[in-house]
PDB file of C-alpha atoms in Angstrom:
ATOM      1  CA  ARG X 596      11.717 -30.811  21.247  1.00 89.00           C
ATOM      2  CA  THR X 597      12.081 -28.544  23.712  1.00 92.00           C
ATOM      3  CA  LEU X 598      14.553 -28.730  26.519  1.00 92.00           C
ATOM      4  CA  MET X 599      16.941 -30.839  24.427  1.00 93.00           C
ATOM      5  CA  PRO X 600      20.839 -30.849  25.681  1.00 94.00           C
ATOM      6  CA  TRP X 601      23.004 -27.728  23.387  1.00 93.00           C
ATOM      7  CA  GLY X 602      25.483 -30.589  22.270  1.00 92.00           C
ATOM      8  CA  ASP X 603      22.302 -33.254  20.527  1.00 92.00           C
ATOM      9  CA  TYR X 604      22.076 -30.069  18.028  1.00 93.00           C
ATOM     10  CA  ALA X 605      22.972 -30.434  14.587  1.00 93.00           C
ATOM     11  CA  PHE X 606      23.330 -26.659  13.072  1.00 94.00           C
ATOM     12  CA  LYS X 607      23.998 -26.077   8.981  1.00 91.00           C
ATOM     13  CA  SER X 608      25.946 -22.630   9.686  1.00 90.00           C
ATOM     14  CA  ARG X 609      29.139 -21.755  10.689  1.00 91.00           C
ATOM     15  CA  LEU X 610      28.202 -19.964  13.659  1.00 91.00           C
ATOM     16  CA  PHE X 611      25.889 -22.068  15.416  1.00 93.00           C
ATOM     17  CA  GLN X 612      28.868 -24.541  14.765  1.00 94.00           C
ATOM     18  CA  SER X 613      31.097 -22.792  15.928  1.00 93.00           C
ATOM     19  CA  LEU X 614      29.445 -21.272  19.167  1.00 92.00           C
ATOM     20  CA  GLN X 615      28.712 -25.462  19.772  1.00 93.00           C
ATOM     21  CA  ARG X 616      31.941 -26.399  19.726  1.00 92.00           C
ATOM     22  CA  HIS X 617      33.412 -23.489  21.459  1.00 93.00           C
ATOM     23  CA  THR X 618      30.654 -24.276  24.445  1.00 92.00           C
ATOM     24  CA  PRO X 619      31.312 -28.353  25.240  1.00 91.00           C
ATOM     25  CA  ALA X 620      31.386 -27.110  29.136  1.00 91.00           C
ATOM     26  CA  LEU X 621      26.913 -26.247  27.645  1.00 91.00           C
ATOM     27  CA  ALA X 622      26.309 -29.539  26.163  1.00 91.00           C
ATOM     28  CA  HIS X 623      24.398 -31.300  28.600  1.00 93.00           C
ATOM     29  CA  VAL X 624      22.706 -28.250  29.551  1.00 93.00           C
ATOM     30  CA  PRO X 625      19.168 -28.029  27.990  1.00 94.00           C
ATOM     31  CA  VAL X 626      18.246 -25.934  25.750  1.00 94.00           C
ATOM     32  CA  PRO X 627      14.464 -24.029  27.049  1.00 94.00           C
ATOM     33  CA  LEU X 628      13.453 -22.879  23.514  1.00 94.00           C
ATOM     34  CA  PRO X 629      11.493 -25.334  21.058  1.00 95.00           C
ATOM     35  CA  TYR X 630      13.960 -27.269  18.640  1.00 94.00           C
ATOM     36  CA  PRO X 631      12.373 -25.874  15.399  1.00 93.00           C
ATOM     37  CA  TYR X 632      12.412 -22.445  17.156  1.00 93.00           C
ATOM     38  CA  VAL X 633      16.122 -23.027  17.256  1.00 93.00           C
ATOM     39  CA  GLN X 634      16.290 -25.061  13.762  1.00 93.00           C
ATOM     40  CA  GLY X 635      15.189 -21.953  12.155  1.00 89.00           C
ATOM     41  CA  LEU X 636      17.079 -19.929  13.019  1.00 89.00           C
ATOM     42  CA  ASP X 637      20.238 -21.798  12.428  1.00 92.00           C
ATOM     43  CA  HIS X 638      18.508 -22.483   9.070  1.00 87.00           C
ATOM     44  CA  VAL X 639      18.526 -18.169   8.178  1.00 82.00           C
ATOM     45  CA  LYS X 640      21.571 -17.553   9.141  1.00 85.00           C
ATOM     46  CA  TYR X 641      22.929 -20.755   6.582  1.00 86.00           C
ATOM     47  CA  GLY X 642      21.159 -18.892   4.240  1.00 75.00           C
ATOM     48  CA  ASP X 643      22.763 -15.667   5.003  1.00 76.00           C
ATOM     49  CA  GLU X 644      25.873 -17.079   5.197  1.00 77.00           C
ATOM     50  CA  SER X 645      25.595 -18.913   1.564  1.00 69.00           C
ATOM     51  CA  GLY X 646      24.433 -16.387  -0.131  1.00 62.00           C
ATOM     52  CA  PRO X 647      22.146 -15.859  -3.321  1.00 56.00           C
ATOM     53  CA  GLY X 648      22.133 -18.413  -5.418  1.00 51.00           C
ATOM     54  CA  LEU X 649      23.399 -21.827  -3.575  1.00 49.00           C
ATOM     55  CA  ALA X 650      20.709 -22.314  -0.200  1.00 50.00           C
ATOM     56  CA  PHE X 651      17.364 -20.434  -1.747  1.00 58.00           C
ATOM     57  CA  GLY X 652      18.136 -20.127  -5.542  1.00 67.00           C
ATOM     58  CA  GLU X 653      18.372 -16.739  -7.748  1.00 81.00           C
ATOM     59  CA  VAL X 654      17.699 -13.129  -5.511  1.00 85.00           C
ATOM     60  CA  TYR X 655      15.630 -11.754  -8.039  1.00 88.00           C
ATOM     61  CA  LEU X 656      14.285  -7.817  -8.407  1.00 92.00           C
ATOM     62  CA  LEU X 657      12.820  -5.854 -10.606  1.00 91.00           C
ATOM     63  CA  GLY X 658      13.182  -8.135 -13.335  1.00 85.00           C
ATOM     64  CA  GLU X 659      16.997  -8.633 -12.890  1.00 85.00           C
ATOM     65  CA  SER X 660      18.124 -12.368 -10.753  1.00 82.00           C
ATOM     66  CA  ARG X 661      22.058 -12.773  -9.610  1.00 81.00           C
ATOM     67  CA  SER X 662      23.208 -15.073  -8.292  1.00 76.00           C
ATOM     68  CA  ASP X 663      26.990 -13.827  -7.382  1.00 71.00           C
ATOM     69  CA  ARG X 664      25.137 -11.540  -4.672  1.00 74.00           C
ATOM     70  CA  GLY X 665      22.268  -9.472  -3.896  1.00 77.00           C
ATOM     71  CA  PHE X 666      20.680  -5.433  -4.741  1.00 84.00           C
ATOM     72  CA  PHE X 667      21.596  -3.411  -1.754  1.00 84.00           C
ATOM     73  CA  ASP X 668      18.236  -1.956  -1.897  1.00 87.00           C
ATOM     74  CA  TYR X 669      16.091  -5.267  -2.366  1.00 90.00           C
ATOM     75  CA  TYR X 670      14.379  -4.693   1.533  1.00 90.00           C
ATOM     76  CA  LEU X 671      13.556  -0.986   0.151  1.00 91.00           C
ATOM     77  CA  VAL X 672      11.799  -1.354  -2.222  1.00 93.00           C
ATOM     78  CA  ALA X 673       9.874  -4.619  -0.803  1.00 94.00           C
ATOM     79  CA  PHE X 674       9.090  -2.288   1.696  1.00 94.00           C
ATOM     80  CA  VAL X 675       7.495   0.320  -0.974  1.00 95.00           C
ATOM     81  CA  PHE X 676       5.219  -1.779  -2.433  1.00 96.00           C
ATOM     82  CA  LYS X 677       3.876  -4.665  -0.650  1.00 96.00           C
ATOM     83  CA  THR X 678       3.515  -2.043   2.612  1.00 96.00           C
ATOM     84  CA  PRO X 679       0.257  -0.324   2.432  1.00 96.00           C
ATOM     85  CA  LEU X 680      -0.061   3.023   0.655  1.00 97.00           C
ATOM     86  CA  GLY X 681      -1.933   3.674   3.751  1.00 96.00           C
ATOM     87  CA  LEU X 682      -0.041   3.315   5.938  1.00 96.00           C
ATOM     88  CA  GLN X 683       3.947   4.895   4.256  1.00 96.00           C
ATOM     89  CA  ILE X 684       1.570   8.112   4.247  1.00 96.00           C
ATOM     90  CA  LEU X 685       0.138   7.705   8.093  1.00 95.00           C
ATOM     91  CA  GLY X 686       3.821   6.318   9.390  1.00 92.00           C
ATOM     92  CA  LEU X 687       5.343   9.791   6.716  1.00 94.00           C
ATOM     93  CA  TRP X 688       2.161  12.228   8.030  1.00 92.00           C
ATOM     94  CA  ALA X 689       3.860  11.211  11.801  1.00 90.00           C
ATOM     95  CA  VAL X 690       7.995  11.965  11.023  1.00 89.00           C
ATOM     96  CA  VAL X 691       6.580  15.468   9.791  1.00 89.00           C
ATOM     97  CA  ARG X 692       4.317  16.635  13.080  1.00 86.00           C
ATOM     98  CA  TYR X 693       7.294  14.839  14.987  1.00 83.00           C
ATOM     99  CA  ALA X 694      10.239  17.059  13.000  1.00 83.00           C
ATOM    100  CA  ARG X 695       7.473  19.499  13.192  1.00 81.00           C
ATOM    101  CA  HIS X 696       7.175  20.081  17.036  1.00 76.00           C
ATOM    102  CA  ARG X 697      10.673  17.689  18.372  1.00 71.00           C
ATOM    103  CA  ARG X 698      10.642  20.275  21.258  1.00 71.00           C
ATOM    104  CA  ARG X 699       7.474  19.016  22.498  1.00 70.00           C
ATOM    105  CA  HIS X 700       8.718  15.655  23.183  1.00 69.00           C
ATOM    106  CA  GLN X 701      11.802  13.782  25.036  1.00 75.00           C
ATOM    107  CA  PHE X 702      12.968  11.079  22.151  1.00 73.00           C
ATOM    108  CA  ALA X 703      15.088   9.362  24.784  1.00 70.00           C
ATOM    109  CA  ARG X 704      12.379   8.545  26.653  1.00 75.00           C
ATOM    110  CA  ASP X 705       9.629   7.647  24.373  1.00 76.00           C
ATOM    111  CA  GLU X 706      10.871   7.072  20.813  1.00 80.00           C
ATOM    112  CA  LEU X 707      14.503   5.911  21.050  1.00 84.00           C
ATOM    113  CA  PHE X 708      12.856   2.539  21.956  1.00 85.00           C
ATOM    114  CA  LEU X 709      11.301   2.259  18.486  1.00 85.00           C
ATOM    115  CA  ALA X 710      13.802   4.496  16.484  1.00 86.00           C
ATOM    116  CA  ALA X 711      17.450   3.128  17.217  1.00 89.00           C
ATOM    117  CA  PRO X 712      16.031  -0.785  16.609  1.00 90.00           C
ATOM    118  CA  ALA X 713      14.074   0.120  12.708  1.00 88.00           C
ATOM    119  CA  LEU X 714      17.104   2.093  11.400  1.00 89.00           C
ATOM    120  CA  PHE X 715      19.634  -1.098  12.720  1.00 91.00           C
ATOM    121  CA  PHE X 716      16.903  -3.435  10.898  1.00 88.00           C
ATOM    122  CA  ALA X 717      17.320  -1.043   8.167  1.00 85.00           C
ATOM    123  CA  VAL X 718      21.122  -0.752   8.241  1.00 87.00           C
ATOM    124  CA  TYR X 719      21.221  -4.628   8.280  1.00 86.00           C
ATOM    125  CA  PHE X 720      19.037  -6.144   5.720  1.00 84.00           C
ATOM    126  CA  SER X 721      20.289  -3.485   3.323  1.00 81.00           C
ATOM    127  CA  PHE X 722      23.853  -4.269   3.534  1.00 81.00           C
ATOM    128  CA  PHE X 723      25.081  -7.852   5.674  1.00 80.00           C
ATOM    129  CA  PHE X 724      21.898 -10.138   4.879  1.00 79.00           C
ATOM    130  CA  LYS X 725      22.248 -11.813   1.481  1.00 75.00           C
ATOM    131  CA  ALA X 726      18.948 -13.603   2.039  1.00 76.00           C
ATOM    132  CA  GLN X 727      16.816 -11.748  -0.100  1.00 83.00           C
ATOM    133  CA  ILE X 728      13.245 -13.882  -0.601  1.00 83.00           C
ATOM    134  CA  GLY X 729      10.397 -12.343   0.971  1.00 88.00           C
ATOM    135  CA  LEU X 730       9.581  -8.793   3.335  1.00 91.00           C
ATOM    136  CA  ARG X 731       8.919 -11.853   6.001  1.00 89.00           C
ATOM    137  CA  TYR X 732      12.261 -10.936   7.344  1.00 86.00           C
ATOM    138  CA  PHE X 733      11.822  -7.233   7.056  1.00 89.00           C
ATOM    139  CA  LEU X 734       8.458  -8.005   8.932  1.00 91.00           C
ATOM    140  CA  VAL X 735      10.164  -7.383  12.196  1.00 89.00           C
ATOM    141  CA  VAL X 736      10.429  -3.859  11.830  1.00 90.00           C
ATOM    142  CA  TYR X 737       6.153  -2.563  11.165  1.00 93.00           C
ATOM    143  CA  PRO X 738       5.161  -2.848  15.101  1.00 93.00           C
ATOM    144  CA  LEU X 739       8.047  -0.350  15.812  1.00 91.00           C
ATOM    145  CA  LEU X 740       6.499   2.266  12.173  1.00 90.00           C
ATOM    146  CA  ILE X 741       2.046   1.363  13.908  1.00 92.00           C
ATOM    147  CA  VAL X 742       3.700   2.156  17.638  1.00 90.00           C
ATOM    148  CA  PHE X 743       5.234   5.390  16.012  1.00 89.00           C
ATOM    149  CA  VAL X 744       2.274   5.467  13.819  1.00 90.00           C
ATOM    150  CA  GLY X 745      -0.216   5.749  16.850  1.00 89.00           C
ATOM    151  CA  SER X 746       1.147   8.931  17.726  1.00 85.00           C
ATOM    152  CA  LEU X 747      -0.989  11.034  14.963  1.00 86.00           C
ATOM    153  CA  LEU X 748      -3.869  10.352  17.946  1.00 86.00           C
ATOM    154  CA  GLN X 749      -1.781  10.262  20.303  1.00 82.00           C
ATOM    155  CA  ASP X 750      -3.182  13.931  22.435  1.00 81.00           C
ATOM    156  CA  TRP X 751      -6.352  12.797  21.663  1.00 84.00           C
ATOM    157  CA  PRO X 752      -8.650  15.360  22.477  1.00 86.00           C
ATOM    158  CA  ASN X 753      -6.840  18.402  20.820  1.00 84.00           C
ATOM    159  CA  VAL X 754      -6.509  15.791  17.375  1.00 86.00           C
ATOM    160  CA  THR X 755      -8.458  18.568  14.911  1.00 89.00           C
ATOM    161  CA  ARG X 756     -11.754  17.441  13.355  1.00 91.00           C
ATOM    162  CA  ARG X 757      -9.905  16.776   9.668  1.00 92.00           C
ATOM    163  CA  ALA X 758      -6.773  14.856  11.069  1.00 90.00           C
ATOM    164  CA  ARG X 759      -9.552  12.572  12.410  1.00 92.00           C
ATOM    165  CA  VAL X 760     -11.149  12.116   8.958  1.00 94.00           C
ATOM    166  CA  ALA X 761      -8.155  11.759   7.759  1.00 94.00           C
ATOM    167  CA  CYS X 762      -6.268   8.618  10.107  1.00 93.00           C
ATOM    168  CA  ALA X 763      -9.782   6.627   9.559  1.00 94.00           C
ATOM    169  CA  ALA X 764      -9.821   7.106   6.032  1.00 96.00           C
ATOM    170  CA  LEU X 765      -6.307   5.970   5.323  1.00 96.00           C
ATOM    171  CA  GLY X 766      -7.160   3.319   8.251  1.00 95.00           C
ATOM    172  CA  CYS X 767     -10.140   2.128   5.672  1.00 96.00           C
ATOM    173  CA  TRP X 768      -7.406   2.376   2.698  1.00 97.00           C
ATOM    174  CA  ILE X 769      -4.997  -0.143   5.046  1.00 96.00           C
ATOM    175  CA  ALA X 770      -8.009  -2.216   5.408  1.00 97.00           C
ATOM    176  CA  VAL X 771      -9.750  -2.633   2.336  1.00 97.00           C
ATOM    177  CA  SER X 772      -6.428  -2.979   0.218  1.00 96.00           C
ATOM    178  CA  ASN X 773      -5.758  -5.836   2.521  1.00 95.00           C
ATOM    179  CA  LEU X 774      -9.117  -7.249   2.324  1.00 96.00           C
ATOM    180  CA  SER X 775      -8.817  -6.982  -1.490  1.00 96.00           C
ATOM    181  CA  TYR X 776      -6.231 -10.259  -1.489  1.00 95.00           C
ATOM    182  CA  PHE X 777      -8.242 -12.059   1.097  1.00 94.00           C
ATOM    183  CA  GLY X 778      -6.987 -15.521   1.295  1.00 92.00           C
ATOM    184  CA  HIS X 779      -3.757 -14.719  -0.985  1.00 93.00           C
ATOM    185  CA  TYR X 780      -2.363 -11.814   1.801  1.00 93.00           C
ATOM    186  CA  LEU X 781       1.197 -13.622   1.163  1.00 93.00           C
ATOM    187  CA  SER X 782       1.057 -12.451  -2.120  1.00 93.00           C
ATOM    188  CA  TYR X 783       0.043  -9.061  -1.606  1.00 95.00           C
ATOM    189  CA  PHE X 784       1.059  -5.975  -3.116  1.00 96.00           C
ATOM    190  CA  ASN X 785      -0.509  -2.396  -2.862  1.00 96.00           C
ATOM    191  CA  GLU X 786      -1.349  -0.562  -5.585  1.00 95.00           C
ATOM    192  CA  LEU X 787       2.047   0.531  -6.979  1.00 95.00           C
ATOM    193  CA  VAL X 788       2.242  -2.471  -8.938  1.00 93.00           C
ATOM    194  CA  GLY X 789      -0.588  -1.645 -11.765  1.00 91.00           C
ATOM    195  CA  GLU X 790      -2.148  -5.271 -13.316  1.00 90.00           C
ATOM    196  CA  ARG X 791      -1.781  -7.673 -10.808  1.00 91.00           C
ATOM    197  CA  LYS X 792      -0.867 -10.415 -13.001  1.00 90.00           C
ATOM    198  CA  ASN X 793       2.686  -7.535 -13.475  1.00 90.00           C
ATOM    199  CA  SER X 794       4.033  -7.938  -9.543  1.00 93.00           C
ATOM    200  CA  TYR X 795       6.170 -10.895 -10.732  1.00 92.00           C
ATOM    201  CA  GLN X 796       8.180  -7.804 -12.295  1.00 93.00           C
ATOM    202  CA  ILE X 797       9.138  -6.159  -9.744  1.00 94.00           C
ATOM    203  CA  LEU X 798       9.520  -9.274  -6.451  1.00 94.00           C
ATOM    204  CA  ALA X 799       9.424 -12.561  -6.131  1.00 91.00           C
ATOM    205  CA  ASP X 800      10.471 -15.964  -4.226  1.00 90.00           C
ATOM    206  CA  SER X 801       8.335 -16.141  -1.076  1.00 90.00           C
ATOM    207  CA  ASN X 802       6.750 -12.147  -1.762  1.00 93.00           C
ATOM    208  CA  LEU X 803       4.473 -14.373  -4.387  1.00 91.00           C
ATOM    209  CA  ASP X 804       4.556 -18.040  -4.034  1.00 89.00           C
ATOM    210  CA  TRP X 805       5.949 -20.405  -0.963  1.00 88.00           C
ATOM    211  CA  GLY X 806       3.918 -23.424  -2.004  1.00 88.00           C
ATOM    212  CA  GLN X 807       0.738 -22.624  -0.811  1.00 91.00           C
ATOM    213  CA  ASN X 808      -1.386 -22.418  -3.912  1.00 92.00           C
ATOM    214  CA  VAL X 809      -1.137 -25.931  -4.804  1.00 93.00           C
ATOM    215  CA  GLY X 810      -4.043 -27.005  -4.503  1.00 93.00           C
ATOM    216  CA  TYR X 811      -5.261 -24.206  -6.684  1.00 94.00           C
ATOM    217  CA  LEU X 812      -2.725 -25.716  -9.398  1.00 94.00           C
ATOM    218  CA  THR X 813      -4.534 -28.573  -9.381  1.00 94.00           C
ATOM    219  CA  GLU X 814      -7.972 -27.758  -9.549  1.00 94.00           C
ATOM    220  CA  TYR X 815      -7.269 -25.407 -12.631  1.00 94.00           C
ATOM    221  CA  LEU X 816      -5.499 -28.191 -14.799  1.00 94.00           C
ATOM    222  CA  GLN X 817      -8.371 -30.664 -13.347  1.00 94.00           C
ATOM    223  CA  SER X 818     -10.911 -28.605 -14.806  1.00 94.00           C
ATOM    224  CA  HIS X 819      -8.917 -27.069 -18.457  1.00 92.00           C
ATOM    225  CA  PRO X 820      -7.437 -30.688 -19.440  1.00 90.00           C
ATOM    226  CA  ALA X 821      -6.107 -28.967 -22.305  1.00 89.00           C
ATOM    227  CA  THR X 822      -3.394 -26.129 -20.361  1.00 91.00           C
ATOM    228  CA  VAL X 823       0.122 -27.358 -20.258  1.00 90.00           C
ATOM    229  CA  TYR X 824       1.905 -26.878 -17.298  1.00 90.00           C
ATOM    230  CA  ASN X 825       5.291 -25.048 -17.211  1.00 86.00           C
ATOM    231  CA  PRO X 826       5.797 -26.526 -21.025  1.00 86.00           C
ATOM    232  CA  PRO X 827       9.608 -26.844 -22.283  1.00 82.00           C
ATOM    233  CA  ASP X 828       9.302 -25.699 -25.348  1.00 83.00           C
ATOM    234  CA  PRO X 829       8.856 -23.420 -27.913  1.00 86.00           C
ATOM    235  CA  ARG X 830       5.571 -23.363 -28.654  1.00 85.00           C
ATOM    236  CA  PRO X 831       1.061 -21.868 -29.164  1.00 89.00           C
ATOM    237  CA  GLY X 832      -1.584 -23.251 -27.078  1.00 88.00           C
ATOM    238  CA  HIS X 833      -2.365 -21.777 -23.005  1.00 92.00           C
ATOM    239  CA  PHE X 834      -0.009 -22.555 -21.290  1.00 93.00           C
ATOM    240  CA  ILE X 835       0.755 -22.098 -17.111  1.00 93.00           C
ATOM    241  CA  ILE X 836       4.247 -21.499 -15.020  1.00 92.00           C
ATOM    242  CA  ASP X 837       4.876 -20.393 -12.047  1.00 91.00           C
ATOM    243  CA  ALA X 838       5.717 -17.426 -11.806  1.00 90.00           C
ATOM    244  CA  ASN X 839       8.927 -17.728  -9.671  1.00 89.00           C
ATOM    245  CA  LEU X 840      10.138 -20.376 -12.169  1.00 88.00           C
ATOM    246  CA  LEU X 841      10.419 -17.829 -15.322  1.00 88.00           C
ATOM    247  CA  VAL X 842      11.711 -14.939 -12.972  1.00 88.00           C
ATOM    248  CA  GLY X 843      14.459 -17.738 -12.928  1.00 83.00           C
ATOM    249  CA  VAL X 844      14.790 -17.466  -9.057  1.00 84.00           C
ATOM    250  CA  ILE X 845      14.286 -21.553  -9.745  1.00 76.00           C
ATOM    251  CA  PRO X 846      16.512 -22.114 -12.552  1.00 68.00           C
ATOM    252  CA  HIS X 847      14.915 -23.373 -15.438  1.00 62.00           C
ATOM    253  CA  VAL X 848      16.200 -22.183 -18.580  1.00 58.00           C
ATOM    254  CA  GLN X 849      13.481 -24.197 -20.359  1.00 64.00           C
ATOM    255  CA  ALA X 850      11.055 -21.642 -19.402  1.00 74.00           C
ATOM    256  CA  SER X 851      13.578 -18.489 -20.773  1.00 79.00           C
ATOM    257  CA  TRP X 852      11.584 -18.417 -23.839  1.00 84.00           C
ATOM    258  CA  LEU X 853       8.156 -16.851 -22.083  1.00 86.00           C
ATOM    259  CA  ARG X 854       9.446 -14.089 -20.858  1.00 86.00           C
ATOM    260  CA  ARG X 855       9.041 -12.727 -24.129  1.00 85.00           C
ATOM    261  CA  PHE X 856       5.708 -12.420 -24.252  1.00 89.00           C
ATOM    262  CA  GLU X 857       3.029 -11.373 -20.991  1.00 90.00           C
ATOM    263  CA  PRO X 858       0.418 -12.925 -19.628  1.00 92.00           C
ATOM    264  CA  SER X 859      -2.687 -12.840 -19.784  1.00 91.00           C
ATOM    265  CA  GLY X 860      -3.663 -13.517 -16.919  1.00 92.00           C
ATOM    266  CA  HIS X 861      -2.671 -15.519 -13.513  1.00 93.00           C
ATOM    267  CA  LEU X 862      -3.920 -17.698 -11.143  1.00 93.00           C
ATOM    268  CA  VAL X 863      -3.765 -16.490  -6.991  1.00 93.00           C
ATOM    269  CA  TYR X 864      -0.662 -14.174  -7.991  1.00 92.00           C
ATOM    270  CA  SER X 865       1.638 -17.395  -8.075  1.00 91.00           C
ATOM    271  CA  TYR X 866       0.745 -18.924 -11.610  1.00 93.00           C
ATOM    272  CA  LEU X 867       0.880 -17.196 -15.187  1.00 93.00           C
ATOM    273  CA  ILE X 868      -0.958 -18.171 -17.203  1.00 93.00           C
ATOM    274  CA  PHE X 869      -0.627 -17.770 -21.123  1.00 93.00           C
ATOM    275  CA  ASP X 870      -2.104 -17.573 -24.590  1.00 91.00           C
ATOM    276  CA  ILE X 871       0.340 -18.044 -27.447  1.00 89.00           C
ATOM    277  CA  SER X 872      -0.753 -18.747 -30.923  1.00 89.00           C
ATOM    278  CA  PRO X 873       1.110 -19.605 -33.916  1.00 88.00           C
ATOM    279  CA  SER X 874       1.539 -15.767 -35.109  1.00 85.00           C
ATOM    280  CA  ASP X 875       2.480 -14.796 -31.474  1.00 82.00           C
ATOM    281  CA  LEU X 876       6.076 -16.731 -31.635  1.00 81.00           C
ATOM    282  CA  THR X 877       6.933 -15.644 -34.836  1.00 79.00           C
ATOM    283  CA  ASN X 878       6.576 -12.273 -34.432  1.00 75.00           C
ATOM    284  CA  ARG X 879       8.771 -13.297 -31.242  1.00 68.00           C
ATOM    285  CA  ALA X 880      12.004 -14.943 -32.221  1.00 59.00           C
ATOM    286  CA  ALA X 881      14.292 -13.605 -31.202  1.00 52.00           C
ATOM    287  CA  PRO X 882      15.722 -14.897 -27.638  1.00 52.00           C
ATOM    288  CA  PRO X 883      15.083 -13.509 -24.547  1.00 49.00           C
ATOM    289  CA  ARG X 884      16.914 -10.229 -22.995  1.00 49.00           C
TER     290      ARG X 884
END
């Protein structure tokens, strides 16, 4: 629906509704963008205006979920845990190198166009953006970072052999780290997470699961008929549960009892597997925190 008239859009956000209401002269002017593109901007703004707990469920970070407000360090933590460590090291190296040789550079001409938007988005997402549901909103910063990292090899003839080897090694680390999640890149976490089944203790929501692995769940339940999916009450057995449901991103009071136990494994990072024995129930009868 490219070229749909501006007045025919049914917006949800207050911002876009206000823009439409205050521009009656543009009601019949066709918008030269696909309808889903404009709708997406409207939906993102609607979620931002609604805040945690309304448009997207609760905001979750480092074991804590909130429905009334977000976390100022949400995107910082997400960046640290979901950005390949090799890329983070290269970025830090580029910053240090630039600082040491800043007199050789013309910041206003060459780097300001990278630094200014990166700083703007970092501040905006940390302090003004309420829809803290996944690192995907912060992806706009990564091209700027990667271009800046390229400055390490800008003066190629004068790059030392040691620096070239270090860059190659870090590049290989980035590739191997990413490929280790082959087929499941949305759920990627770097090596700081430790055991991958514990990723849900750091971040959840679309950092882990966006409904992309339902087919794997169906196959697992068919091949493990004794498995109980999303158990509603405490009982011994073999269970599998949505990570987002377990941590409270999706409100589900009955599932909270499983938070007292450690998962024995995971299914494609989106679902957590528990093996609960009768003695486990007895030993951990205290209510969850």
